[in-house]
mmCIF file of C-alpha atoms in Angstrom:
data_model
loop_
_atom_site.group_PDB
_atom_site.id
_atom_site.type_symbol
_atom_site.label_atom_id
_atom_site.label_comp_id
_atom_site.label_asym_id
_atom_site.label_seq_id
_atom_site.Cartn_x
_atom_site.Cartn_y
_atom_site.Cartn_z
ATOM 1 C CA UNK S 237 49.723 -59.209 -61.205
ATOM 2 C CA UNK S 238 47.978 -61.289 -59.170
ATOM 3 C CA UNK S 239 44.982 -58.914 -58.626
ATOM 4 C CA UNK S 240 44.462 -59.007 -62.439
ATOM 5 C CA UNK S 241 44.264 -62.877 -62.340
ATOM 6 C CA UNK S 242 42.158 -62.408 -59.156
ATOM 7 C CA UNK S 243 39.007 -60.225 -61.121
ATOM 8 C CA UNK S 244 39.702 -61.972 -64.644
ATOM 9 C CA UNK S 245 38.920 -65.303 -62.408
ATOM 10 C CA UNK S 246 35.554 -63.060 -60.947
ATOM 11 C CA UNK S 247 34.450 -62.006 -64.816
ATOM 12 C CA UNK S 248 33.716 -66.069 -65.258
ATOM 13 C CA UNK S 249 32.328 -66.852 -62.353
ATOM 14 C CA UNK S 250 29.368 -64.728 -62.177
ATOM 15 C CA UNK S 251 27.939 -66.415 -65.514
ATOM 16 C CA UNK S 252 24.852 -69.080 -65.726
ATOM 17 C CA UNK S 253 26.305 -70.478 -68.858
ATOM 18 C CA UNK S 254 28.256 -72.861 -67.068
ATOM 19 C CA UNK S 255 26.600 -75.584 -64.760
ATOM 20 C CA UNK S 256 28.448 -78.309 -62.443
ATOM 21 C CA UNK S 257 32.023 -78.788 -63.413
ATOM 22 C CA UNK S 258 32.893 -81.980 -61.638
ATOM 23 C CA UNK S 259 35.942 -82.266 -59.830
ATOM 24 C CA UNK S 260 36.644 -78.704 -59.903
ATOM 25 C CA UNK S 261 33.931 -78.030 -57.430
ATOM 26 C CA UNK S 262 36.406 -80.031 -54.801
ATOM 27 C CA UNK S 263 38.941 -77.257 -54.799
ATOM 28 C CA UNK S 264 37.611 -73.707 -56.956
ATOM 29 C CA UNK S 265 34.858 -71.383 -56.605
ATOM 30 C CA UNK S 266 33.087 -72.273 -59.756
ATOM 31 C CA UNK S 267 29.719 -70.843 -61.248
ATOM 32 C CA UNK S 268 27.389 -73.204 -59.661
ATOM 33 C CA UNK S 269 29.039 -72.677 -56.257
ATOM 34 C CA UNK S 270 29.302 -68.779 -56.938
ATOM 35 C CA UNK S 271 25.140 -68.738 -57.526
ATOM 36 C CA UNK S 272 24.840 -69.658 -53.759
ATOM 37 C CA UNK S 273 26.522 -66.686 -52.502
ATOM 38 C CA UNK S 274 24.362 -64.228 -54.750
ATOM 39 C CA UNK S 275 21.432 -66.146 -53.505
ATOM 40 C CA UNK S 276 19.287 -64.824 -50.626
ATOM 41 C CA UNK S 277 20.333 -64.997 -47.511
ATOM 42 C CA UNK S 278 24.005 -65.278 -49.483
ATOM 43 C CA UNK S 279 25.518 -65.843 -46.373
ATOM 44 C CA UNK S 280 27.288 -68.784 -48.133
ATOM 45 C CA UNK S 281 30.824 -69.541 -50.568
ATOM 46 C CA UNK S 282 32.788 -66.532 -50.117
ATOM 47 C CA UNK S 283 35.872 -67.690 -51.937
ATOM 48 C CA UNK S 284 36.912 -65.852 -54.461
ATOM 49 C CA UNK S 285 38.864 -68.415 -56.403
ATOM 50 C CA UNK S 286 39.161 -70.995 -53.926
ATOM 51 C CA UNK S 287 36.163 -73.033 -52.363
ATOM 52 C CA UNK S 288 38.501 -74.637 -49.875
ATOM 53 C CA UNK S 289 38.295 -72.484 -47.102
ATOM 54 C CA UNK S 290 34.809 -71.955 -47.205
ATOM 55 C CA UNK S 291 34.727 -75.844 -46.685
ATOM 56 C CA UNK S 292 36.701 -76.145 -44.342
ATOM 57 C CA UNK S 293 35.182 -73.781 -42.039
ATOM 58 C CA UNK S 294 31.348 -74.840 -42.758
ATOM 59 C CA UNK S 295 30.116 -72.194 -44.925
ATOM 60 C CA UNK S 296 30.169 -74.167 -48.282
ATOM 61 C CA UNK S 297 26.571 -75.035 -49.812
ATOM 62 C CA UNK S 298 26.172 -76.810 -52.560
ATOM 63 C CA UNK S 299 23.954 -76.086 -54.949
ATOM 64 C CA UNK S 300 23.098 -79.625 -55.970
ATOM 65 C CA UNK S 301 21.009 -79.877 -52.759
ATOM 66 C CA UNK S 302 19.291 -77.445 -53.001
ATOM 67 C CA UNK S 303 18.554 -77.643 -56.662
ATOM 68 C CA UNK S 304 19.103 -74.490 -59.779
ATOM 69 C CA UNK S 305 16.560 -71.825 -59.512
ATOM 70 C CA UNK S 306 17.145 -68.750 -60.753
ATOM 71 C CA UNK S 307 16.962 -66.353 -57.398
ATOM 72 C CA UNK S 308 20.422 -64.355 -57.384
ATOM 73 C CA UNK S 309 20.586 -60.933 -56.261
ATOM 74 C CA UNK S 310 20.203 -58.748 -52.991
ATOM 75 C CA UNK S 311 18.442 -60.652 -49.696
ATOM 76 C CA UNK S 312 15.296 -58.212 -50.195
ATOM 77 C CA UNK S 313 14.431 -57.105 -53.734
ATOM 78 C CA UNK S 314 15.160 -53.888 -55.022
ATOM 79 C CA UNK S 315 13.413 -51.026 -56.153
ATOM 80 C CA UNK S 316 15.776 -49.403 -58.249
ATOM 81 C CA UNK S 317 18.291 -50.405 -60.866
ATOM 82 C CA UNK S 318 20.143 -46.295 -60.111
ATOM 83 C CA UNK S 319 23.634 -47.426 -59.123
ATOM 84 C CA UNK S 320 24.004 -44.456 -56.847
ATOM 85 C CA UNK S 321 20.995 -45.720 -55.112
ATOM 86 C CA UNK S 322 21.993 -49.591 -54.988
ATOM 87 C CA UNK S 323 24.880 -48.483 -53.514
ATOM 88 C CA UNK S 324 23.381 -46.147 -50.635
ATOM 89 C CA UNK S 325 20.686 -48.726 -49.962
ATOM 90 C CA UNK S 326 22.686 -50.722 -47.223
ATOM 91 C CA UNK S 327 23.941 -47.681 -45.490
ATOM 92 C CA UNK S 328 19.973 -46.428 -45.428
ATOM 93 C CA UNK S 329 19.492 -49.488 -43.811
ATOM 94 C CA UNK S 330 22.036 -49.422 -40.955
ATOM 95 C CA UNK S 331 20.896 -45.994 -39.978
ATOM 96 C CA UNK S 332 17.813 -48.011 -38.794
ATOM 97 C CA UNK S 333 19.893 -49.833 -36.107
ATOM 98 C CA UNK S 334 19.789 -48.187 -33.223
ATOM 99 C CA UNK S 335 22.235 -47.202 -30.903
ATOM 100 C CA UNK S 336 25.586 -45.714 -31.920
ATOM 101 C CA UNK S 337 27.707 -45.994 -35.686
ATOM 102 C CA UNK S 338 29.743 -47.637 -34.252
ATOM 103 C CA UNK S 339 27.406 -50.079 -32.747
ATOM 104 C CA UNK S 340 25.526 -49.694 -36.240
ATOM 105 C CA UNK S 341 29.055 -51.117 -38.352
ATOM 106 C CA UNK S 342 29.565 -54.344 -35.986
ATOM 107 C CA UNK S 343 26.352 -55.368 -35.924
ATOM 108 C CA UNK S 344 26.652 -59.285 -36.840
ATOM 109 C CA UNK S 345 25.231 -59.718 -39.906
ATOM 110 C CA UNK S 346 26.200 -63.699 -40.232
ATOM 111 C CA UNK S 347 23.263 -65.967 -39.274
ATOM 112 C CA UNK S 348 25.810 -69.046 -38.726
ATOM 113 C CA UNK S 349 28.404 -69.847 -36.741
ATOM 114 C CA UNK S 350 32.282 -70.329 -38.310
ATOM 115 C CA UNK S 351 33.275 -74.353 -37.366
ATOM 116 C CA UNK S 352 36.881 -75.918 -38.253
ATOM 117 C CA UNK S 353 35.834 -78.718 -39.985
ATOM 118 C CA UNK S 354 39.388 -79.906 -42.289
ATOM 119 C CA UNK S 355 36.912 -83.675 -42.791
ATOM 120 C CA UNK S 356 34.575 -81.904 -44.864
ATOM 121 C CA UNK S 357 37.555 -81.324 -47.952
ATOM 122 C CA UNK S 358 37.187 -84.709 -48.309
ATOM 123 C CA UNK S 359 33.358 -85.355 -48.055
ATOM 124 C CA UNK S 360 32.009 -86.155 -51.455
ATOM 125 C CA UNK S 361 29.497 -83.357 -52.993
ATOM 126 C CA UNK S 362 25.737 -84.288 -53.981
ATOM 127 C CA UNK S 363 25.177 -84.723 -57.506
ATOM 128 C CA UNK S 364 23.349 -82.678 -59.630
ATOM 129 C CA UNK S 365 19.951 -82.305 -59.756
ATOM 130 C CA UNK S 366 17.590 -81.498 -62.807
ATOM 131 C CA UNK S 367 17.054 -77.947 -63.101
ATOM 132 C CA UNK S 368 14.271 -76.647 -61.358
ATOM 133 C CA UNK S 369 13.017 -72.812 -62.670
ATOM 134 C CA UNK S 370 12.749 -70.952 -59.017
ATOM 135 C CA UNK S 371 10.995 -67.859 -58.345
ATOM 136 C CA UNK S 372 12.333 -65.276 -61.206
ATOM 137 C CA UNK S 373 13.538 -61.837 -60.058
ATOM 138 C CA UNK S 374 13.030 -58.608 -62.611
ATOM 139 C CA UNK S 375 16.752 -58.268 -64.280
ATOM 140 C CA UNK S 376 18.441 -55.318 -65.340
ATOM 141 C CA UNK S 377 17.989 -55.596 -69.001
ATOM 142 C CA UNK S 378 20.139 -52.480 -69.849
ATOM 143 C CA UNK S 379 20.389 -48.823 -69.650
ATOM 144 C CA UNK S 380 17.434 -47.027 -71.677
ATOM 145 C CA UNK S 381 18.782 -45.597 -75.195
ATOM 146 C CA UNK S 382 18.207 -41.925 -73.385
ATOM 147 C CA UNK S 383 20.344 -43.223 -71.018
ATOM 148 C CA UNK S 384 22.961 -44.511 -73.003
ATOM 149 C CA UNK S 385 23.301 -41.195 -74.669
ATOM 150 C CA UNK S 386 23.669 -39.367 -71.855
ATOM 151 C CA UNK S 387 25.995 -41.408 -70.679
ATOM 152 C CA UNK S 388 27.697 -41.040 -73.941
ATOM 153 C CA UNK S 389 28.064 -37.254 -73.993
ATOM 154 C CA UNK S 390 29.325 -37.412 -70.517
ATOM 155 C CA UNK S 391 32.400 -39.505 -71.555
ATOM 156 C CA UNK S 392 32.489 -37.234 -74.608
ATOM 157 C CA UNK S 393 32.436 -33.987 -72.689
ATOM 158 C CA UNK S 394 35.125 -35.348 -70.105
ATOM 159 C CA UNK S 395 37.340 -36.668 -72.627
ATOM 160 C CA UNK S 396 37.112 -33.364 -74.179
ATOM 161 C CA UNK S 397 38.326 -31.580 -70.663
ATOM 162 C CA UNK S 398 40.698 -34.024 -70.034
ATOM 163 C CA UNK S 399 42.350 -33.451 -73.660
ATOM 164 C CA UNK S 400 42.467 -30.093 -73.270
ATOM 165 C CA UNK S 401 43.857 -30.318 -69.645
ATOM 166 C CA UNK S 402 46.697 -32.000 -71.167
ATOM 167 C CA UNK S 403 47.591 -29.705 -73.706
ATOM 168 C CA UNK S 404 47.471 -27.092 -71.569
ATOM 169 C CA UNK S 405 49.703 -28.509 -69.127
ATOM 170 C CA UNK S 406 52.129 -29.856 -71.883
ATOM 171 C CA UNK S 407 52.150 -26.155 -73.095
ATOM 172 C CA UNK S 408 52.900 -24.853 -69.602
ATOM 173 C CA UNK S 409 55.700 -27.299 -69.078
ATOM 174 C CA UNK S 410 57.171 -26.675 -72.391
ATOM 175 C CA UNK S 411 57.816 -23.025 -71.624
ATOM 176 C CA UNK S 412 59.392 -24.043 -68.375
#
């Protein structure tokens, strides 16, 4: 149940329709603190739902310091908007490292150090600046209509399978 509360919380987050929300910034991961994370470096506000911890231990950035620009995405840009490749991209990368996988996995990717600072719950949070535009990255805008119809006929075609999987093995089972 609580994993279902967890990634409906995620679906808001990861919107630009909201800005600062005030108070809530204390204690949640909120939009504005969520568009720090998917900004490059992104080694910043890893809560999921709550910005507490990421506080606490020194890895909280505000965005109101900083200012709005709209720069989310990967550290480097991509080249592709292919899922399969997005996600293959990072593995690519670590085959660059030499020296052994394992060597290659626990590689520290973190640039700062974790500190236990419990004060900084109670420091009070910049206020908002005016929105500046940023740099601009190319967005996915959606799949091509091709696309979409391919995409289509391969839910079609499976559904298909999978419906006659079923009444085969209902048929099966029936004359057991």
């Amino acid at each position: 149940f609580l994993s279902h509360l967890n990634t409906l919380y995620q679906f808001w987050v990861h919107t630009e329709l909201i800005g600062w929300l005030g108070p809530l910034e204390y204690v949640f991961s909120t939009p504005a603190a969520h568009r720090m994370h998917h900004r490059p470096p992104g080694d910043c506000n890893y809560g999921g739902v709550f910005i507490v911890w990421d506080r606490m231990f020194g890895s909280y950035v505000c965005e109101n310091v900083t200012g709005y620009k709209d720069y989310f995405g990967l550290a480097g840009p991509t080249h592709t908007f292919n899922p399969v490749e997005l996600n293959v991209e990072h593995w690519r990368r670590m085959q660059l490292i030499p020296g052994s996988w394992w060597k290659r996995v626990m590689t520290k990717r973190r640039t700062t150090d974790w500190t236990w600072r419990p004060r900084s719950l109670f420091e009070p949070l910049p206020s908002p600046q005016q929105k500046q535009q940023g740099e601009v990255r190319k967005k996915f805008q959606g799949a091509q209509l091709g696309l979409r119809g391919q995409v289509l006929a391969c839910v079609v075609l499976l559904a298909g399978i999978f419906r006659l999987l079923h009444m085969m093995l209902t048929k099966t089972l029936s004359v057991i």
